[in-house]
PDB file of C-alpha atoms in Angstrom:
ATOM      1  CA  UNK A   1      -0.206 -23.878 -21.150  1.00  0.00           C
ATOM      2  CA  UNK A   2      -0.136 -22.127 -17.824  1.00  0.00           C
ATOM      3  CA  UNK A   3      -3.244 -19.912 -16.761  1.00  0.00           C
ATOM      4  CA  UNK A   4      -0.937 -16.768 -16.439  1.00  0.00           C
ATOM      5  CA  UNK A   5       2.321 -16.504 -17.983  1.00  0.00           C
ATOM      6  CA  UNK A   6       5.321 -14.201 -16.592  1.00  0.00           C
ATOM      7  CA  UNK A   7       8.949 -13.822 -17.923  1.00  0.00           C
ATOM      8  CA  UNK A   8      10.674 -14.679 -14.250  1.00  0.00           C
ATOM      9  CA  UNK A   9      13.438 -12.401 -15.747  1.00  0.00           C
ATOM     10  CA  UNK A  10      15.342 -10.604 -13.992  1.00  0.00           C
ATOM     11  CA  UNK A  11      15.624  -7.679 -16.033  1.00  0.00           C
ATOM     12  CA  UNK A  12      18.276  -5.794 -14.990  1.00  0.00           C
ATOM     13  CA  UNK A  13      18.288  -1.786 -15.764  1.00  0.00           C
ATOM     14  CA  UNK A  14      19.887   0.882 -14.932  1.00  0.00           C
ATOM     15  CA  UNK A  15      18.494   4.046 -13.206  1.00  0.00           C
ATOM     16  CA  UNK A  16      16.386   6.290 -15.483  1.00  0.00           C
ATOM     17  CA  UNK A  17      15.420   3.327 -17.812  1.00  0.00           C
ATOM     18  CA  UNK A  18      11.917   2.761 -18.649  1.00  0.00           C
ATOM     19  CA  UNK A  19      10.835  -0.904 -18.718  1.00  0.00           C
ATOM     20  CA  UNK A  20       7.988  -3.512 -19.621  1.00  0.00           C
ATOM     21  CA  UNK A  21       6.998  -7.068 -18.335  1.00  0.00           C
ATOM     22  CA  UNK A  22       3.958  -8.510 -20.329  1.00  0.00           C
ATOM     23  CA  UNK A  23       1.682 -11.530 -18.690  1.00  0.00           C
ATOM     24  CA  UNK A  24      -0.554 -13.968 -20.817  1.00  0.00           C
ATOM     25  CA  UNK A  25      -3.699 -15.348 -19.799  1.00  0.00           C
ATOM     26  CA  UNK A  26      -5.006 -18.482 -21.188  1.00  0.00           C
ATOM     27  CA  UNK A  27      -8.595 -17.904 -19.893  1.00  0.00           C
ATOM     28  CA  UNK A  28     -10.671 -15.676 -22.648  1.00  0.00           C
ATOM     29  CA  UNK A  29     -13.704 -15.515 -19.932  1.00  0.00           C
ATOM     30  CA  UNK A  30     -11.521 -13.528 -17.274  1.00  0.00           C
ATOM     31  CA  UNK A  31     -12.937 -10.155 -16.423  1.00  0.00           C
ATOM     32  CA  UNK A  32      -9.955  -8.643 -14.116  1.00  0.00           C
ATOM     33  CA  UNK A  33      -6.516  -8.001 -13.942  1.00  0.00           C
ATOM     34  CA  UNK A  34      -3.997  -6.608 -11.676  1.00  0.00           C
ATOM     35  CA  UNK A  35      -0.217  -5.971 -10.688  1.00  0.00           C
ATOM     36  CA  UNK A  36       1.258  -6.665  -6.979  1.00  0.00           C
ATOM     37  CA  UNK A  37       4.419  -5.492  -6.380  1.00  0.00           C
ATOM     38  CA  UNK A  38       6.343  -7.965  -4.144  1.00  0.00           C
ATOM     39  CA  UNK A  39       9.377  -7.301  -2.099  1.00  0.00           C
ATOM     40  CA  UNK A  40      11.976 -10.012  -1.388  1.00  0.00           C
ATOM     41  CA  UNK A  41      10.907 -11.927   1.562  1.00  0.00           C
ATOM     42  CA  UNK A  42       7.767  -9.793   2.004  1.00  0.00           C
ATOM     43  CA  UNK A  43       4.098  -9.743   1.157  1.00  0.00           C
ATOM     44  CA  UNK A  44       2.641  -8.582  -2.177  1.00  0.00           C
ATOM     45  CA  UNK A  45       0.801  -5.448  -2.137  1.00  0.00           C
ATOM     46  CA  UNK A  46      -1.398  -4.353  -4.829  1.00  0.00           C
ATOM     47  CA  UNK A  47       0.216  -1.930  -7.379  1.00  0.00           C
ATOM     48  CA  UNK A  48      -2.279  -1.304  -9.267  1.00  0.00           C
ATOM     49  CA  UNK A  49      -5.492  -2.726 -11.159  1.00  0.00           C
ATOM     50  CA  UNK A  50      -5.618  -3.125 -15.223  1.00  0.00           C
ATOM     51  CA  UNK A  51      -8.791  -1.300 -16.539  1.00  0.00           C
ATOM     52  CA  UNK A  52      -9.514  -2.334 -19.845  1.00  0.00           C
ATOM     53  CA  UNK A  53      -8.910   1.270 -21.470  1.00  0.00           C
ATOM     54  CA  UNK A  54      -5.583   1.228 -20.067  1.00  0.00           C
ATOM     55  CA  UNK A  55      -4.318   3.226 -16.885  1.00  0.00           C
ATOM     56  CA  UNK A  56      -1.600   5.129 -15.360  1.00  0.00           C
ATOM     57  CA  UNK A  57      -0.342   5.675 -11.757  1.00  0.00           C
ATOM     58  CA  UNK A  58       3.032   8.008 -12.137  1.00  0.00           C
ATOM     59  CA  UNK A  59       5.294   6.307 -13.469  1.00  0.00           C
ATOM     60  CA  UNK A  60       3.607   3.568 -13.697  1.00  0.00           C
ATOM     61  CA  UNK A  61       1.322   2.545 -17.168  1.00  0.00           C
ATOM     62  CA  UNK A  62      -1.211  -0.729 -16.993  1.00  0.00           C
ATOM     63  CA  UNK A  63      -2.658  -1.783 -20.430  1.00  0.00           C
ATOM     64  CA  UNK A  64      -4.881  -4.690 -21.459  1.00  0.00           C
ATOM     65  CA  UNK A  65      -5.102  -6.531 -24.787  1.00  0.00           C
ATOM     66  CA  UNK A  66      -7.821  -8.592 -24.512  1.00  0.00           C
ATOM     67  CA  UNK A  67      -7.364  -9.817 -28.398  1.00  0.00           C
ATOM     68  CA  UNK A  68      -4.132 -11.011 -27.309  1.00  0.00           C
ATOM     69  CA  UNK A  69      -5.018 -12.077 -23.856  1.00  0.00           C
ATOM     70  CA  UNK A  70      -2.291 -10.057 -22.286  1.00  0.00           C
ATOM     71  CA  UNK A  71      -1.705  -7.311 -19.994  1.00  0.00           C
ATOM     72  CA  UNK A  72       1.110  -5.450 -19.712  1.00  0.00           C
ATOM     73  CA  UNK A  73       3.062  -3.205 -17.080  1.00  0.00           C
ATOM     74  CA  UNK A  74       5.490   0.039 -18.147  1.00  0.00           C
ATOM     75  CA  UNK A  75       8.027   1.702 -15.738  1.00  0.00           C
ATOM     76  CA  UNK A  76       9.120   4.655 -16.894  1.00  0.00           C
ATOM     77  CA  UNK A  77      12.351   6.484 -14.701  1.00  0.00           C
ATOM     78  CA  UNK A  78      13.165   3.510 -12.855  1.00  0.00           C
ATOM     79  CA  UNK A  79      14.190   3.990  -9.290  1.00  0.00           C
ATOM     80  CA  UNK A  80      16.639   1.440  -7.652  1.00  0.00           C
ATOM     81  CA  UNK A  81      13.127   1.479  -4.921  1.00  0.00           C
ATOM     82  CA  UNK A  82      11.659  -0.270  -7.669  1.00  0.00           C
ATOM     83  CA  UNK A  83      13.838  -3.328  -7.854  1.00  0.00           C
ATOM     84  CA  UNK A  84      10.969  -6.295  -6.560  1.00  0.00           C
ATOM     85  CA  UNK A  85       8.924  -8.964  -8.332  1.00  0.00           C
ATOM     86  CA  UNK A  86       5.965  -7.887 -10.074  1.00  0.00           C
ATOM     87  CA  UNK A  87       3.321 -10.579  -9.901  1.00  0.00           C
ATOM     88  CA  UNK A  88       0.268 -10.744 -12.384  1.00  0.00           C
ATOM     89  CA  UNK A  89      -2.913 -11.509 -10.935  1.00  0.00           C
ATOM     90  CA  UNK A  90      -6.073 -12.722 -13.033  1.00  0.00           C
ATOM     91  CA  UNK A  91      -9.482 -12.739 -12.082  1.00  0.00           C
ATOM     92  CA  UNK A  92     -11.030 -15.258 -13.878  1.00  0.00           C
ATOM     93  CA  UNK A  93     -14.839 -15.763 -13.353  1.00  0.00           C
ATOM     94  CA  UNK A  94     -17.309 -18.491 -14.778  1.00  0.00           C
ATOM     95  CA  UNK A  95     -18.059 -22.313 -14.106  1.00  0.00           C
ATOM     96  CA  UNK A  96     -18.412 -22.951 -10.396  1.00  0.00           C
ATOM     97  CA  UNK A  97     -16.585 -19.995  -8.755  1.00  0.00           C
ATOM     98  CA  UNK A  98     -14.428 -17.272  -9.694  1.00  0.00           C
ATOM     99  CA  UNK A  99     -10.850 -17.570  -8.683  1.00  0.00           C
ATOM    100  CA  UNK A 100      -7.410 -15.603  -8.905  1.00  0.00           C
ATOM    101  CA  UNK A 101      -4.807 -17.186 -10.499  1.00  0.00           C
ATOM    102  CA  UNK A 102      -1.330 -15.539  -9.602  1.00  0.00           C
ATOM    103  CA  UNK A 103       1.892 -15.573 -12.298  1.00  0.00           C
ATOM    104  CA  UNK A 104       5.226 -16.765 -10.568  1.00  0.00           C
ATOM    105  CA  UNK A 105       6.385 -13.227 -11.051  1.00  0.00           C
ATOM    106  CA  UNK A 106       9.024 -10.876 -12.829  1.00  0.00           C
ATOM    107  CA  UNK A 107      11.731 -10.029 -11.112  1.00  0.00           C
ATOM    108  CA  UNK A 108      13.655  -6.507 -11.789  1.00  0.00           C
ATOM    109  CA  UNK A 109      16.627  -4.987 -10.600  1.00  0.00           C
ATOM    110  CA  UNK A 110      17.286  -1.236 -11.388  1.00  0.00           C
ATOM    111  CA  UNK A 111      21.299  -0.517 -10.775  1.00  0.00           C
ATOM    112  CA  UNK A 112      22.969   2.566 -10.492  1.00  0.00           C
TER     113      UNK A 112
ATOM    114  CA  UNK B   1      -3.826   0.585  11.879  1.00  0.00           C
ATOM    115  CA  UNK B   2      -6.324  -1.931  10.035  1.00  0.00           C
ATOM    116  CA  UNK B   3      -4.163  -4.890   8.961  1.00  0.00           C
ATOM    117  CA  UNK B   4      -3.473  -8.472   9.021  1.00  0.00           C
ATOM    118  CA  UNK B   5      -1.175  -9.890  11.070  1.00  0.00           C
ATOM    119  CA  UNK B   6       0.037 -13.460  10.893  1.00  0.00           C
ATOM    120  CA  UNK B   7       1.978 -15.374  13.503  1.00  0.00           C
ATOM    121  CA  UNK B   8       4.948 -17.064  13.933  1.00  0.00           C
ATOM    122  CA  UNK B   9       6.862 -15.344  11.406  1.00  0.00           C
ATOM    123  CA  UNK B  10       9.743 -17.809  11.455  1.00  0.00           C
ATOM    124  CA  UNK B  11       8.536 -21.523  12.294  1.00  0.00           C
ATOM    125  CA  UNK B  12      10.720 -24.853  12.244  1.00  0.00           C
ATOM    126  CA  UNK B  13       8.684 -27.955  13.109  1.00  0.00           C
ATOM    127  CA  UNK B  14       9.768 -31.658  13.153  1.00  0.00           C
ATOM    128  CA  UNK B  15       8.344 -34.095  10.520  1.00  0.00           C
ATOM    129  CA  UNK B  16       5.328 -35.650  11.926  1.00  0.00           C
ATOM    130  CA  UNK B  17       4.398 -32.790  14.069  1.00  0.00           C
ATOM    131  CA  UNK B  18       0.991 -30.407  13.283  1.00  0.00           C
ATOM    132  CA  UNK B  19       1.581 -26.251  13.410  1.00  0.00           C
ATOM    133  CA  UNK B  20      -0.640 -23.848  13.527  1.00  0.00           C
ATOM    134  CA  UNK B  21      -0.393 -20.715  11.892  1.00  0.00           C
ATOM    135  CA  UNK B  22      -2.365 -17.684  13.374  1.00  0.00           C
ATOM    136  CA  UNK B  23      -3.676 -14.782  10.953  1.00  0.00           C
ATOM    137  CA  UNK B  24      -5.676 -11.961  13.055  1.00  0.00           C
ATOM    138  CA  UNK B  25      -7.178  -8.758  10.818  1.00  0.00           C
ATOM    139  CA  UNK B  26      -9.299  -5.403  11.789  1.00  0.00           C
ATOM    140  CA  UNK B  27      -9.975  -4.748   8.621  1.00  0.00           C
ATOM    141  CA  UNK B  28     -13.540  -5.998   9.232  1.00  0.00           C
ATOM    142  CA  UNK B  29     -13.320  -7.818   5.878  1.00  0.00           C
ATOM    143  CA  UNK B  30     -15.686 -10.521   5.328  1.00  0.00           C
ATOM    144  CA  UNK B  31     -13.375 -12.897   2.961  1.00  0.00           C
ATOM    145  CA  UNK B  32     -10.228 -14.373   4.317  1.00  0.00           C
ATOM    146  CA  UNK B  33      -7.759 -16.858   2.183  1.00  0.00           C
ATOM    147  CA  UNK B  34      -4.054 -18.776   2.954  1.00  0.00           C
ATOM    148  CA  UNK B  35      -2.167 -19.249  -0.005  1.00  0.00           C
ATOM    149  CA  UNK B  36       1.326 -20.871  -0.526  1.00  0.00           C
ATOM    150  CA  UNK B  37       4.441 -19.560  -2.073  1.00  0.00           C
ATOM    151  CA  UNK B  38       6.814 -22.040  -3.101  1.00  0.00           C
ATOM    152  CA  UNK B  39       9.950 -21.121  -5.129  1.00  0.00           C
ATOM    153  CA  UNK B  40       9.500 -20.475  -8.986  1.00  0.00           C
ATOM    154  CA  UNK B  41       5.818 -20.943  -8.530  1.00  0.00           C
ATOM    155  CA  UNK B  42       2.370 -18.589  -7.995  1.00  0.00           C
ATOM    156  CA  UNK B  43       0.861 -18.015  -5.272  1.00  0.00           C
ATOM    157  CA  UNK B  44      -1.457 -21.255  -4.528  1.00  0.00           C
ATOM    158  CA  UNK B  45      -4.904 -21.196  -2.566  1.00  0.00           C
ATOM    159  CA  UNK B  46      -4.777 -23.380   0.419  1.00  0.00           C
ATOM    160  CA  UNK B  47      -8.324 -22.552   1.491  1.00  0.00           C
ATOM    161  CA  UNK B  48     -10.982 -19.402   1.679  1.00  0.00           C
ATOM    162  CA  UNK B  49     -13.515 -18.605   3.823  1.00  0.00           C
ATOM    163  CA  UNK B  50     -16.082 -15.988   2.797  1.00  0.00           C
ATOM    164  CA  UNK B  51     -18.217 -16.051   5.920  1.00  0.00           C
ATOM    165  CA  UNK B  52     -18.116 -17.087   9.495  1.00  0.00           C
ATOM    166  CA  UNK B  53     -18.197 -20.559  10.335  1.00  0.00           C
ATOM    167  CA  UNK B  54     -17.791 -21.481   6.309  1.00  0.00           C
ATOM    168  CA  UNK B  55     -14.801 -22.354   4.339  1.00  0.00           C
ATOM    169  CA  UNK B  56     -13.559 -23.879   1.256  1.00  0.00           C
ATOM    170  CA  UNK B  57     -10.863 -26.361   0.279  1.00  0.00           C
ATOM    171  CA  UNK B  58      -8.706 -24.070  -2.614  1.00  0.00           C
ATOM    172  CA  UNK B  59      -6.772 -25.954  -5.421  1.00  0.00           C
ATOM    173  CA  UNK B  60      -4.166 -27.359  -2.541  1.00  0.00           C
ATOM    174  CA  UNK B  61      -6.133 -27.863   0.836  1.00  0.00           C
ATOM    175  CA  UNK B  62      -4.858 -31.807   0.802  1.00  0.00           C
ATOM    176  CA  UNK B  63      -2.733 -31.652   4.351  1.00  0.00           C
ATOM    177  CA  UNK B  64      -4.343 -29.079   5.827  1.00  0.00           C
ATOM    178  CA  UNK B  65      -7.123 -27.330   8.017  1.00  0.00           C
ATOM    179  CA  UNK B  66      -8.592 -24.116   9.082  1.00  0.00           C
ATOM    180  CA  UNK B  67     -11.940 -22.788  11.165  1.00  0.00           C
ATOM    181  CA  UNK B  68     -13.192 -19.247  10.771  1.00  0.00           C
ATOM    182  CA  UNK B  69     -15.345 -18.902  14.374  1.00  0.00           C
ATOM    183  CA  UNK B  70     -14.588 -15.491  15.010  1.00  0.00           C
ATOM    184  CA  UNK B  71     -14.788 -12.733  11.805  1.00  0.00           C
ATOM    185  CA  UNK B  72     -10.944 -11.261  13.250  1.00  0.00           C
ATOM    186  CA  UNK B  73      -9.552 -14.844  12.946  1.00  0.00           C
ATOM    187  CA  UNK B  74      -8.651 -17.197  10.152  1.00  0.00           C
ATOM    188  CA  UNK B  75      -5.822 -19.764  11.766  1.00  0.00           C
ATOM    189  CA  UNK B  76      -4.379 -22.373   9.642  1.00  0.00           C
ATOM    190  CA  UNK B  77      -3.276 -25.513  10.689  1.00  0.00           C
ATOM    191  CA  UNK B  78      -0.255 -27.636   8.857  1.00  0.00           C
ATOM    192  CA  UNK B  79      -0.352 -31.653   9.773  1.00  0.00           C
ATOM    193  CA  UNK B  80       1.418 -34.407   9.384  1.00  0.00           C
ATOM    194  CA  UNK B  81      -0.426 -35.604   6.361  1.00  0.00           C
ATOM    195  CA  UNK B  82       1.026 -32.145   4.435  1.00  0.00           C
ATOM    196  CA  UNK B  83       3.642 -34.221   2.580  1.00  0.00           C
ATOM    197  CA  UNK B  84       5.586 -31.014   1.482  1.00  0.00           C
ATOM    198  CA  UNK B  85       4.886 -28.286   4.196  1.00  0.00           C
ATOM    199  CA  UNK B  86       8.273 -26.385   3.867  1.00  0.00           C
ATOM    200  CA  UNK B  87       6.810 -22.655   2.349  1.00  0.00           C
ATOM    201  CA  UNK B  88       6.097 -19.398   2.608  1.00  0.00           C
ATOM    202  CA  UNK B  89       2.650 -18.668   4.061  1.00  0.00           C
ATOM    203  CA  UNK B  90       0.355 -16.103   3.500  1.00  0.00           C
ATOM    204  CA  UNK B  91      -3.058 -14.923   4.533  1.00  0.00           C
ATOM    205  CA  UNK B  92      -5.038 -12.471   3.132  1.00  0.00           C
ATOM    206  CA  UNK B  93      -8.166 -11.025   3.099  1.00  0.00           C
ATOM    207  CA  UNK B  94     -10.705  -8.797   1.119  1.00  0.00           C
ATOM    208  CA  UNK B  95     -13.541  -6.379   1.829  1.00  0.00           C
ATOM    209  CA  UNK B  96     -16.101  -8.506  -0.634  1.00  0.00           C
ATOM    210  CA  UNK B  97     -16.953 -12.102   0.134  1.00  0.00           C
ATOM    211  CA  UNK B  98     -16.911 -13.541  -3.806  1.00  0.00           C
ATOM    212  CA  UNK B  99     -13.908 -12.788  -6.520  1.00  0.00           C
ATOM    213  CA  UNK B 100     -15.328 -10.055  -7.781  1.00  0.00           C
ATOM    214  CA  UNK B 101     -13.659  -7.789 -10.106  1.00  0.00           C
ATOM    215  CA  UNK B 102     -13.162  -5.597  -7.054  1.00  0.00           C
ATOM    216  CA  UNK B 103     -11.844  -7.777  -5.347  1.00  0.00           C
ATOM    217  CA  UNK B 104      -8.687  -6.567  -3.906  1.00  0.00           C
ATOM    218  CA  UNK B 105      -6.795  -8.788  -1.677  1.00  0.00           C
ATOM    219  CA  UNK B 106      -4.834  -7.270   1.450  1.00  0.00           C
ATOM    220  CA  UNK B 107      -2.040  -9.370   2.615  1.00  0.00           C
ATOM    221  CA  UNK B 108      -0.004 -10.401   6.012  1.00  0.00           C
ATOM    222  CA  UNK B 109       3.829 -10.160   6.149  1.00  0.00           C
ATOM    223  CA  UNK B 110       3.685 -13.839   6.066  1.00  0.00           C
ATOM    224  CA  UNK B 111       4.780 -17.196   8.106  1.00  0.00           C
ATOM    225  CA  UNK B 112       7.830 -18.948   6.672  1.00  0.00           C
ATOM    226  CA  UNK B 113       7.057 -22.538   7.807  1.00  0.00           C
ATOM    227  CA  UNK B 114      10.704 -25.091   7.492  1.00  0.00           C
ATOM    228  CA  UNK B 115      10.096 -28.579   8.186  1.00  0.00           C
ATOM    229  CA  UNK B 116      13.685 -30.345   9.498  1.00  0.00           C
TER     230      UNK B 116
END
């Protein structure tokens, strides 16, 4: 099993829809979570971090299950500036040294 | 503007040849990192260094090299021992020197390395 778990997608959408990705962990011990936004071709940038009672940035909603050893990411209103790949990042500490371990992404497309 | 900016953007290099990759930042951050970014895969961490004049090998460091002598600078070098070197590159760097739960990383636009 993979340390973090994406659906690559795409999931295509139109304008206005609201839309989730989920990402698994495999790691029980990891303390942080977060959600870069990457642009084809470009650099991820940090979209936001996952707090464990959940949190919201506009449109966008973070949540954690830490039962299920998931995290998840809502869009709500979709913009077609929101078509990227969403990458789930995982802070998992213990052992040795801590380390991120990025998913290989979700990738959405938001059509007119 | 603080940032991090990495150098050549676009590189093509000849099999058996060694390239150097340049990241700069004045973002006075103490940590600085190259991953990878293949196709269909995470990022992976090439190596880190949290300090000046210290580094770490990351889970992929087999192929390649880096020095950290100056705070600003983190340059990465590919060489012929890399067997796959073809990739997107990326430095990065954060404000704390361990993965903390802080820890944010802020990235470079990236080198895309092609090996002919």
């Amino acid at each position: 099993r993979k340390e973090v778990e994406q659906d690559p997608g795409p999931f295509n959408v139109p304008e206005g829809a609201t839309v989730a990705f989920n990402c698994t962990y495999s790691n029980s011990a990891s303390q942080s979570f977060f959600w870069y936004r990457q642009d084809c071709r470009k650099e991820p940038k940090l979209l936001m971090s996952v707090y464990s009672s959940g949190n919201e940035d506009g449109r966008f909603t973070a949540q954690l299950n830490r039962a299920s050893q998931y995290i998840s990411l809502l869009i709500r209103d979709s913009k077609l500036s929101d078509s990227a790949t969403y990458l789930c990042v995982v802070n998992s500490e213990g052992g040795t040294a801590s380390k991120l371990t990025f998913g290989t992404g979700t990738r959405l497309q938001v059509t007119l | 503007d603080g940032g991090i900016t990495q150098s050549p953007k676009y590189l093509f290099r000849k099999e058996g040849q060694n390239v150097t990759l340049s990241c700069e930042q004045n973002l006075n951050h103490d940590a600085m990192y190259w991953y990878r970014q293949d196709p269909g895969q995470g990022l992976r961490l090439i190596y880190y260094s949290q300090i000046v004049n210290d580094f770490q090998k990351g889970d992929i460091a087999e192929g390649y090299s880096v020095s950290r002598e100056k705070k600003e600078s983190f340059p990465l070098t590919v060489t012929s021992a890399q067997k796959n070197p073809t990739a997107f590159y990326l430095c990065a760097s954060s404000i704390e020197r361990a993965f903390s739960g802080a820890n944010v990383l802020t990235f470079g636009a990236g080198s895309r390395l092609t090996v002919l």
